[in-house]
Amino acid sequence: NDNNNHTTNIYERLVSEEVKELKEYTRLVEHQSRRLVDLDSIHRDLERRLEIEHSKTQRLERALQRNETSWKARCELLGREKAEAEKRVDEEKVKVDKLMEMVNRLQTEIHTLIRNKFSHENVHGGGGTIGGGGIGPSSSVSALRPSASYGGGDIKRVPR
């Protein structure tokens, strides 16, 4: 009986240890299952965030491409406008130069005409002033000189 009792105790002890071991394995499996569920949830959340960020990146890249295209077109337009403006400036410079040449030529012609008129009057004895203050031999010298208010001589082009 004692032997039978001893066997029962050993058997109960072995069963008890096996039950403890099984409980420990069950606890580990449950813990690993919870961990797996948590990791799966984290994985899905990260995938969702990655898709959102990818979508944002694609939108930004498209916007950047549109902006780049727009700026290139704007730069090209400004370049053409600049070239046109420079061409107009050059054309205006040519016109101004021609006008300045014409003004200087006309000024020279006017001075020559005035000089010729006074020298003609002096040679033919122009008879003094007409009307008490006109141009005549007595005023011919002062008429050929520029007045104090006149800056003198030829019109000069202003340097740019």
XYZ file of N, CA, C and O in Angstrom:
640
model
N 0.810 -1.161 0.000
C 0.000 0.000 0.000
C 0.870 1.247 0.000
O 0.511 2.226 -0.634
N 1.880 1.083 0.763
C 2.821 2.194 0.822
C 3.459 2.412 -0.532
O 3.645 3.570 -0.937
N 3.721 1.386 -1.196
C 4.306 1.476 -2.522
C 3.299 2.070 -3.499
O 3.654 2.873 -4.354
N 2.108 1.686 -3.368
C 1.037 2.203 -4.205
C 0.840 3.702 -3.934
O 0.598 4.482 -4.836
N 0.940 4.057 -2.717
C 0.812 5.450 -2.299
C 1.984 6.268 -2.841
O 1.787 7.407 -3.271
N 3.105 5.697 -2.779
C 4.311 6.358 -3.267
C 4.213 6.590 -4.783
O 4.563 7.659 -5.293
N 3.724 5.629 -5.509
C 3.540 5.745 -6.940
C 2.514 6.831 -7.240
O 2.671 7.609 -8.178
N 1.485 6.872 -6.455
C 0.459 7.884 -6.653
C 1.050 9.273 -6.416
O 0.776 10.200 -7.176
N 1.835 9.412 -5.407
C 2.471 10.701 -5.122
C 3.404 11.121 -6.265
O 3.413 12.292 -6.655
N 4.151 10.199 -6.774
C 5.065 10.497 -7.877
C 4.240 10.878 -9.109
O 4.535 11.842 -9.794
N 3.183 10.080 -9.312
C 2.336 10.362 -10.467
C 1.684 11.743 -10.330
O 1.672 12.524 -11.278
N 1.184 12.020 -9.175
C 0.545 13.332 -8.938
C 1.565 14.466 -9.084
O 1.258 15.517 -9.622
N 2.747 14.229 -8.578
C 3.800 15.237 -8.704
C 4.171 15.467 -10.177
O 4.304 16.605 -10.603
N 4.292 14.393 -10.913
C 4.618 14.514 -12.330
C 3.488 15.218 -13.078
O 3.719 16.100 -13.901
N 2.276 14.843 -12.787
C 1.125 15.469 -13.431
C 1.075 16.944 -13.043
O 0.838 17.822 -13.872
N 1.320 17.199 -11.797
C 1.302 18.582 -11.303
C 2.389 19.419 -12.005
O 2.140 20.553 -12.425
N 3.560 18.852 -12.150
C 4.642 19.570 -12.849
C 4.300 19.747 -14.325
O 4.549 20.801 -14.907
N 3.715 18.718 -14.929
C 3.311 18.829 -16.328
C 2.221 19.879 -16.495
O 2.221 20.653 -17.449
N 1.311 19.907 -15.556
C 0.232 20.904 -15.612
C 0.842 22.299 -15.476
O 0.469 23.225 -16.203
N 1.765 22.443 -14.555
C 2.441 23.733 -14.397
C 3.163 24.118 -15.688
O 3.099 25.264 -16.134
N 3.845 23.161 -16.251
C 4.570 23.407 -17.493
C 3.603 23.783 -18.625
O 3.839 24.729 -19.381
N 2.506 23.045 -18.713
C 1.497 23.342 -19.735
C 0.888 24.738 -19.515
O 0.655 25.482 -20.467
N 0.635 25.059 -18.269
C 0.104 26.385 -17.962
C 1.106 27.462 -18.367
O 0.735 28.495 -18.906
N 2.385 27.215 -18.107
C 3.434 28.168 -18.481
C 3.501 28.310 -20.005
O 3.580 29.434 -20.526
N 3.433 27.202 -20.716
C 3.440 27.254 -22.175
C 2.185 27.965 -22.694
O 2.268 28.764 -23.641
N 1.073 27.684 -22.077
C -0.173 28.350 -22.476
C -0.048 29.861 -22.266
O -0.439 30.660 -23.121
N 0.500 30.237 -21.113
C 0.707 31.662 -20.823
C 1.648 32.281 -21.851
O 1.394 33.372 -22.378
N 2.740 31.588 -22.215
C 3.674 32.087 -23.219
C 3.011 32.208 -24.586
O 3.194 33.207 -25.291
N 2.230 31.219 -24.964
C 1.538 31.244 -26.254
C 0.536 32.398 -26.281
O 0.436 33.138 -27.266
N -0.199 32.577 -25.181
C -1.156 33.689 -25.117
C -0.428 35.040 -25.204
O -0.868 35.952 -25.900
N 0.672 35.135 -24.494
C 1.463 36.363 -24.549
C 1.981 36.619 -25.965
O 1.897 37.745 -26.474
N 2.506 35.562 -26.605
C 3.002 35.701 -27.976
C 1.855 36.044 -28.932
O 2.033 36.825 -29.858
N 0.682 35.479 -28.697
C -0.480 35.790 -29.544
C -0.876 37.258 -29.393
O -1.153 37.938 -30.386
N -0.912 37.738 -28.128
C -1.219 39.159 -27.907
C -0.159 40.038 -28.563
O -0.471 41.042 -29.195
N 1.080 39.649 -28.426
C 2.184 40.411 -29.033
C 2.050 40.417 -30.552
O 2.260 41.440 -31.200
N 1.689 39.260 -31.120
C 1.489 39.154 -32.558
C 0.335 40.054 -33.009
O 0.453 40.757 -34.023
N -0.750 40.089 -32.264
C -1.888 40.955 -32.590
C -1.448 42.423 -32.517
O -1.774 43.228 -33.400
N -0.700 42.760 -31.467
C -0.204 44.136 -31.325
C 0.706 44.511 -32.500
O 0.569 45.597 -33.077
N 1.628 43.620 -32.826
C 2.545 43.895 -33.934
C 1.798 44.000 -35.265
O 2.138 44.841 -36.110
N 0.797 43.163 -35.446
C -0.008 43.218 -36.657
C -0.737 44.561 -36.736
O -0.777 45.199 -37.801
N -1.269 45.018 -35.620
C -1.949 46.319 -35.572
C -0.964 47.454 -35.872
O -1.273 48.373 -36.645
N 0.206 47.380 -35.281
C 1.243 48.385 -35.535
C 1.644 48.369 -37.013
O 1.780 49.420 -37.639
N 1.785 47.158 -37.555
C 2.156 47.011 -38.957
C 1.104 47.658 -39.870
O 1.446 48.404 -40.798
N -0.190 47.382 -39.610
C -1.251 47.985 -40.422
C -1.256 49.505 -40.287
O -1.420 50.223 -41.263
N -1.036 49.997 -39.058
C -0.996 51.440 -38.830
C 0.177 52.068 -39.595
O 0.024 53.115 -40.234
N 1.339 51.429 -39.540
C 2.508 51.947 -40.264
C 2.285 51.924 -41.778
O 2.670 52.867 -42.478
N 1.651 50.859 -42.267
C 1.352 50.802 -43.701
C 0.403 51.929 -44.107
O 0.594 52.580 -45.132
N -0.611 52.164 -43.277
C -1.564 53.245 -43.552
C -0.842 54.600 -43.557
O -1.023 55.406 -44.465
N -0.002 54.830 -42.563
C 0.766 56.092 -42.510
C 1.688 56.234 -43.721
O 1.814 57.321 -44.283
N 2.330 55.132 -44.084
C 3.223 55.149 -45.243
C 2.450 55.494 -46.514
O 2.917 56.286 -47.334
N 1.268 54.914 -46.674
C 0.451 55.225 -47.853
C 0.040 56.696 -47.847
O 0.077 57.353 -48.898
N -0.316 57.233 -46.688
C -0.686 58.655 -46.583
C 0.510 59.532 -46.947
O 0.382 60.475 -47.723
N 1.673 59.220 -46.388
C 2.881 60.000 -46.687
C 3.263 59.880 -48.157
O 3.673 60.861 -48.775
N 3.114 58.693 -48.706
C 3.413 58.497 -50.125
C 2.476 59.352 -50.984
O 2.912 59.993 -51.947
N 1.209 59.362 -50.609
C 0.228 60.177 -51.335
C 0.581 61.664 -51.231
O 0.533 62.395 -52.224
N 0.960 62.109 -50.036
C 1.366 63.514 -49.848
C 2.594 63.834 -50.704
O 2.663 64.885 -51.334
N 3.553 62.923 -50.699
C 4.783 63.132 -51.478
C 4.468 63.240 -52.964
O 5.004 64.107 -53.654
N 3.585 62.363 -53.445
C 3.212 62.419 -54.852
C 2.523 63.744 -55.181
O 2.798 64.349 -56.216
N 1.614 64.206 -54.289
C 0.949 65.495 -54.518
C 1.969 66.631 -54.547
O 1.904 67.523 -55.390
N 2.916 66.589 -53.606
C 3.951 67.632 -53.567
C 4.821 67.602 -54.823
O 5.175 68.651 -55.365
N 5.171 66.406 -55.270
C 5.982 66.295 -56.480
C 5.233 66.828 -57.696
O 5.817 67.514 -58.532
N 3.918 66.537 -57.783
C 3.123 67.069 -58.898
C 3.044 68.587 -58.817
O 3.178 69.283 -59.829
N 2.826 69.102 -57.604
C 2.763 70.564 -57.420
C 4.110 71.192 -57.778
O 4.162 72.242 -58.434
N 5.192 70.557 -57.354
C 6.529 71.058 -57.678
C 6.747 71.068 -59.186
O 7.273 72.038 -59.738
N 6.323 70.021 -59.848
C 6.462 69.944 -61.307
C 5.663 71.052 -61.979
O 6.151 71.708 -62.894
N 4.422 71.278 -61.500
C 3.600 72.359 -62.070
C 4.270 73.713 -61.844
O 4.335 74.540 -62.751
N 4.770 73.929 -60.622
C 5.442 75.197 -60.314
C 6.686 75.383 -61.167
O 6.953 76.482 -61.653
N 7.450 74.323 -61.319
C 8.670 74.401 -62.118
C 8.332 74.741 -63.567
O 8.964 75.604 -64.178
N 7.307 74.091 -64.104
C 6.875 74.370 -65.475
C 6.406 75.820 -65.592
O 6.754 76.519 -66.549
N 5.640 76.252 -64.601
C 5.139 77.632 -64.603
C 6.288 78.632 -64.542
O 6.297 79.629 -65.275
N 7.266 78.378 -63.674
C 8.400 79.303 -63.542
C 9.259 79.312 -64.799
O 9.765 80.362 -65.198
N 9.425 78.146 -65.422
C 10.190 78.109 -66.676
C 9.497 78.960 -67.727
O 10.149 79.741 -68.430
N 8.171 78.804 -67.829
C 7.422 79.588 -68.815
C 7.531 81.076 -68.489
O 7.716 81.906 -69.386
N 7.435 81.417 -67.211
C 7.534 82.822 -66.788
C 8.924 83.382 -67.126
O 9.039 84.507 -67.614
N 9.956 82.606 -66.847
C 11.326 83.057 -67.156
C 11.515 83.249 -68.657
O 12.145 84.223 -69.084
N 10.977 82.322 -69.446
C 11.084 82.458 -70.898
C 10.354 83.714 -71.366
O 10.870 84.459 -72.207
N 9.160 83.941 -70.819
C 8.396 85.132 -71.186
C 9.166 86.392 -70.808
O 9.284 87.323 -71.615
N 9.709 86.428 -69.602
C 10.479 87.593 -69.168
C 11.726 87.784 -70.024
O 12.111 88.919 -70.323
N 12.355 86.700 -70.422
C 13.521 86.789 -71.301
C 13.146 87.404 -72.644
O 13.867 88.257 -73.173
N 12.000 86.959 -73.195
C 11.545 87.534 -74.466
C 11.192 89.014 -74.294
O 11.546 89.842 -75.133
N 10.505 89.333 -73.186
C 10.156 90.738 -72.927
C 11.414 91.593 -72.780
O 11.470 92.720 -73.277
N 12.426 91.046 -72.108
C 13.677 91.786 -71.932
C 14.334 92.047 -73.284
O 14.783 93.169 -73.569
N 14.386 91.002 -74.115
C 15.005 91.147 -75.439
C 14.245 92.185 -76.267
O 14.859 93.027 -76.930
N 12.903 92.146 -76.197
C 12.099 93.120 -76.938
C 12.350 94.534 -76.408
O 12.475 95.482 -77.194
N 12.418 94.671 -75.091
C 12.659 95.988 -74.493
C 14.043 96.509 -74.889
O 14.196 97.692 -75.210
N 15.047 95.636 -74.871
C 16.397 96.046 -75.279
C 16.412 96.469 -76.745
O 17.072 97.448 -77.112
N 15.654 95.749 -77.567
C 15.578 96.100 -78.987
C 14.927 97.475 -79.143
O 15.415 98.316 -79.914
N 13.829 97.719 -78.387
C 13.170 99.028 -78.462
C 14.100 100.131 -77.974
O 14.123 101.228 -78.550
N 14.862 99.858 -76.911
C 15.812 100.853 -76.397
C 16.850 101.179 -77.470
O 17.167 102.352 -77.706
N 17.380 100.141 -78.108
C 18.363 100.372 -79.169
C 17.762 101.181 -80.310
O 18.402 102.089 -80.840
N 16.525 100.854 -80.694
C 15.858 101.601 -81.759
C 15.671 103.066 -81.354
O 15.872 103.965 -82.159
N 15.275 103.280 -80.090
C 15.094 104.649 -79.597
C 16.425 105.404 -79.574
O 16.469 106.595 -79.891
N 17.506 104.704 -79.224
C 18.827 105.341 -79.231
C 19.182 105.803 -80.635
O 19.700 106.899 -80.830
N 18.889 104.945 -81.610
C 19.177 105.299 -83.001
C 18.345 106.519 -83.399
O 18.853 107.460 -84.011
N 17.060 106.532 -83.020
C 16.196 107.674 -83.342
C 16.722 108.949 -82.681
O 16.774 110.010 -83.316
N 17.096 108.839 -81.404
C 17.608 110.001 -80.681
C 18.887 110.504 -81.340
O 19.062 111.717 -81.519
N 19.769 109.586 -81.702
C 21.013 109.993 -82.362
C 20.710 110.731 -83.666
O 21.317 111.771 -83.960
N 19.771 110.223 -84.466
C 19.408 110.877 -85.721
C 18.807 112.249 -85.460
O 19.135 113.226 -86.149
N 17.922 112.325 -84.445
C 17.323 113.617 -84.111
C 18.376 114.606 -83.623
O 18.327 115.798 -83.971
N 19.327 114.134 -82.813
C 20.382 115.016 -82.328
C 21.244 115.510 -83.495
O 21.625 116.683 -83.533
N 21.528 114.625 -84.442
C 22.275 115.043 -85.632
C 21.495 116.109 -86.396
O 22.060 117.122 -86.832
N 20.176 115.883 -86.532
C 19.340 116.827 -87.248
C 19.299 118.169 -86.513
O 19.420 119.228 -87.133
N 19.143 118.146 -85.192
C 19.109 119.376 -84.396
C 20.428 120.119 -84.548
O 20.441 121.345 -84.769
N 21.543 119.429 -84.425
C 22.856 120.077 -84.567
C 23.046 120.658 -85.967
O 23.563 121.763 -86.135
N 22.606 119.905 -86.994
C 22.725 120.394 -88.370
C 21.852 121.643 -88.567
O 22.292 122.644 -89.124
N 20.590 121.583 -88.043
C 19.704 122.737 -88.163
C 20.250 123.935 -87.386
O 20.179 125.078 -87.858
N 20.808 123.663 -86.222
C 21.390 124.751 -85.421
C 22.545 125.401 -86.186
O 22.659 126.623 -86.237
N 23.369 124.581 -86.801
C 24.487 125.108 -87.599
C 23.959 125.917 -88.765
O 24.465 127.018 -89.063
N 22.923 125.395 -89.436
C 22.350 126.123 -90.564
C 21.769 127.462 -90.118
O 21.931 128.482 -90.810
N 21.084 127.480 -88.978
C 20.506 128.725 -88.465
C 21.610 129.726 -88.157
O 21.520 130.907 -88.536
N 22.646 129.284 -87.500
C 23.772 130.188 -87.205
C 24.393 130.716 -88.499
O 24.730 131.897 -88.601
N 24.534 129.843 -89.489
C 25.097 130.269 -90.767
C 24.188 131.288 -91.435
O 24.667 132.318 -91.946
N 22.872 131.050 -91.418
C 21.927 131.990 -92.016
C 21.990 133.342 -91.324
O 22.014 134.391 -91.986
N 22.007 133.318 -89.984
C 22.071 134.576 -89.232
C 23.378 135.294 -89.549
O 23.394 136.508 -89.811
N 24.492 134.573 -89.548
C 25.787 135.176 -89.849
C 25.792 135.775 -91.257
O 26.244 136.902 -91.468
N 25.247 135.011 -92.212
C 25.197 135.498 -93.599
C 24.317 136.736 -93.719
O 24.652 137.674 -94.437
N 23.185 136.724 -93.001
C 22.275 137.868 -93.065
C 22.981 139.113 -92.545
O 22.922 140.179 -93.157
N 23.648 138.981 -91.380
C 24.297 140.150 -90.810
C 25.494 140.584 -91.644
O 25.730 141.765 -91.818
N 26.226 139.639 -92.168
C 27.359 140.035 -93.006
C 26.844 140.666 -94.298
O 27.425 141.609 -94.808
N 25.706 140.238 -94.821
C 25.083 140.812 -96.020
C 24.603 142.226 -95.739
O 24.804 143.127 -96.542
N 23.997 142.436 -94.553
C 23.524 143.763 -94.185
C 24.703 144.699 -93.979
O 24.642 145.866 -94.342
N 25.780 144.201 -93.375
C 26.952 145.040 -93.151
C 27.591 145.434 -94.470
O 28.058 146.554 -94.639
N 27.644 144.482 -95.394
C 28.271 144.754 -96.678
C 27.431 145.755 -97.468
O 27.947 146.673 -98.088
N 26.120 145.645 -97.456
C 25.234 146.503 -98.237
C 24.737 147.686 -97.444
O 23.872 148.421 -97.907
N 25.198 147.897 -96.236
C 24.825 149.056 -95.442
C 23.377 149.020 -95.048
O 22.590 149.814 -95.520
N 23.036 148.161 -94.213
C 21.674 147.886 -93.847
C 20.890 149.012 -93.252
O 19.717 148.891 -93.020
N 21.386 150.155 -92.925
C 20.604 151.294 -92.531
C 20.161 151.316 -91.099
O 19.122 151.876 -90.805
N 20.844 150.739 -90.189
C 20.507 150.859 -88.767
C 19.408 149.913 -88.353
O 19.052 149.004 -89.050
N 18.837 150.214 -87.217
C 17.795 149.342 -86.703
C 16.475 149.762 -87.282
O 16.221 150.938 -87.516
N 15.626 148.790 -87.451
C 14.301 149.062 -87.997
C 13.328 149.017 -86.833
O 13.314 148.076 -86.048
N 12.532 150.068 -86.715
C 11.528 150.085 -85.672
C 12.107 150.320 -84.308
O 11.456 150.019 -83.313
N 13.271 150.805 -84.199
C 13.863 151.177 -82.924
C 14.306 150.028 -82.073
O 14.546 150.180 -80.899
N 14.389 148.894 -82.510
C 14.872 147.815 -81.643
C 15.067 146.550 -82.407
O 15.259 145.503 -81.835
N 14.973 146.608 -83.690
C 15.125 145.414 -84.507
C 16.560 145.064 -84.713
O 17.451 145.589 -84.075
N 16.777 144.191 -85.651
C 18.135 143.757 -85.933
C 18.695 144.641 -87.020
O 18.083 144.837 -88.051
N 19.836 145.179 -86.767
C 20.496 146.027 -87.746
C 21.966 145.971 -87.497
O 22.433 145.212 -86.657
N 22.734 146.801 -88.195
C 24.181 146.760 -88.048
C 24.624 147.043 -86.626
O 25.613 146.507 -86.178
N 23.904 147.877 -85.906
C 24.363 148.207 -84.556
C 24.178 147.054 -83.590
O 24.860 146.981 -82.576
N 23.243 146.168 -83.896
C 23.017 145.055 -82.978
C 23.592 143.758 -83.508
O 23.404 142.720 -82.916
N 24.287 143.778 -84.636
C 24.763 142.536 -85.255
C 25.772 141.802 -84.391
O 25.771 140.588 -84.347
N 26.608 142.506 -83.671
C 27.617 141.846 -82.850
C 26.960 141.130 -81.680
O 27.254 139.991 -81.387
N 26.011 141.828 -81.045
C 25.359 141.196 -79.897
C 24.445 140.065 -80.349
O 24.209 139.119 -79.606
N 23.912 140.120 -81.566
C 23.019 139.082 -82.058
C 23.777 137.796 -82.346
O 23.215 136.717 -82.276
N 25.058 137.904 -82.651
C 25.834 136.708 -82.957
C 26.366 136.034 -81.704
O 26.859 134.929 -81.771
N 26.283 136.723 -80.581
C 26.759 136.132 -79.336
C 25.566 135.544 -78.586
O 24.508 136.144 -78.552
N 25.767 134.398 -77.931
C 24.653 133.828 -77.163
C 24.358 134.687 -75.947
O 25.245 135.319 -75.391
N 23.100 134.713 -75.555
C 22.717 135.478 -74.370
C 23.223 134.755 -73.132
O 23.607 133.582 -73.179
N 23.164 135.442 -71.990
C 23.640 134.852 -70.733
C 22.770 133.661 -70.329
O 23.237 132.721 -69.703
N 21.496 133.699 -70.719
C 20.603 132.600 -70.336
C 20.804 131.365 -71.200
O 20.414 130.270 -70.835
N 21.418 131.540 -72.360
C 21.651 130.416 -73.264
C 22.926 129.712 -72.839
O 23.945 130.332 -72.620
N 22.876 128.415 -72.722
C 24.019 127.633 -72.242
C 25.160 127.615 -73.206
O 26.250 127.167 -72.883
N 24.970 128.061 -74.406
C 26.047 128.194 -75.355
C 26.127 127.056 -76.337
O 25.878 125.922 -76.019
N 26.431 127.393 -77.549
C 26.831 126.502 -78.618
C 25.902 125.351 -78.926
O 24.700 125.469 -78.831
N 26.515 124.268 -79.312
C 25.789 123.096 -79.787
C 25.092 122.371 -78.653
O 25.552 122.350 -77.519
N 24.001 121.728 -78.985
C 23.305 120.868 -78.030
C 24.125 119.590 -77.931
O 24.467 118.981 -78.941
N 24.430 119.216 -76.745
C 25.256 118.017 -76.526
C 24.377 116.859 -76.073
O 23.402 117.046 -75.368
N 24.759 115.705 -76.463
C 24.055 114.503 -76.013
C 24.476 114.204 -74.579
O 25.643 114.234 -74.245
N 23.490 113.890 -73.739
C 23.771 113.579 -72.342
C 24.265 112.148 -72.261
O 23.612 111.236 -72.782
N 25.432 111.938 -71.644
C 25.926 110.549 -71.547
C 24.979 109.697 -70.701
O 24.392 110.172 -69.763
N 24.914 108.400 -71.034
C 23.993 107.493 -70.301
C 24.734 106.725 -69.268
O 25.786 106.253 -69.386
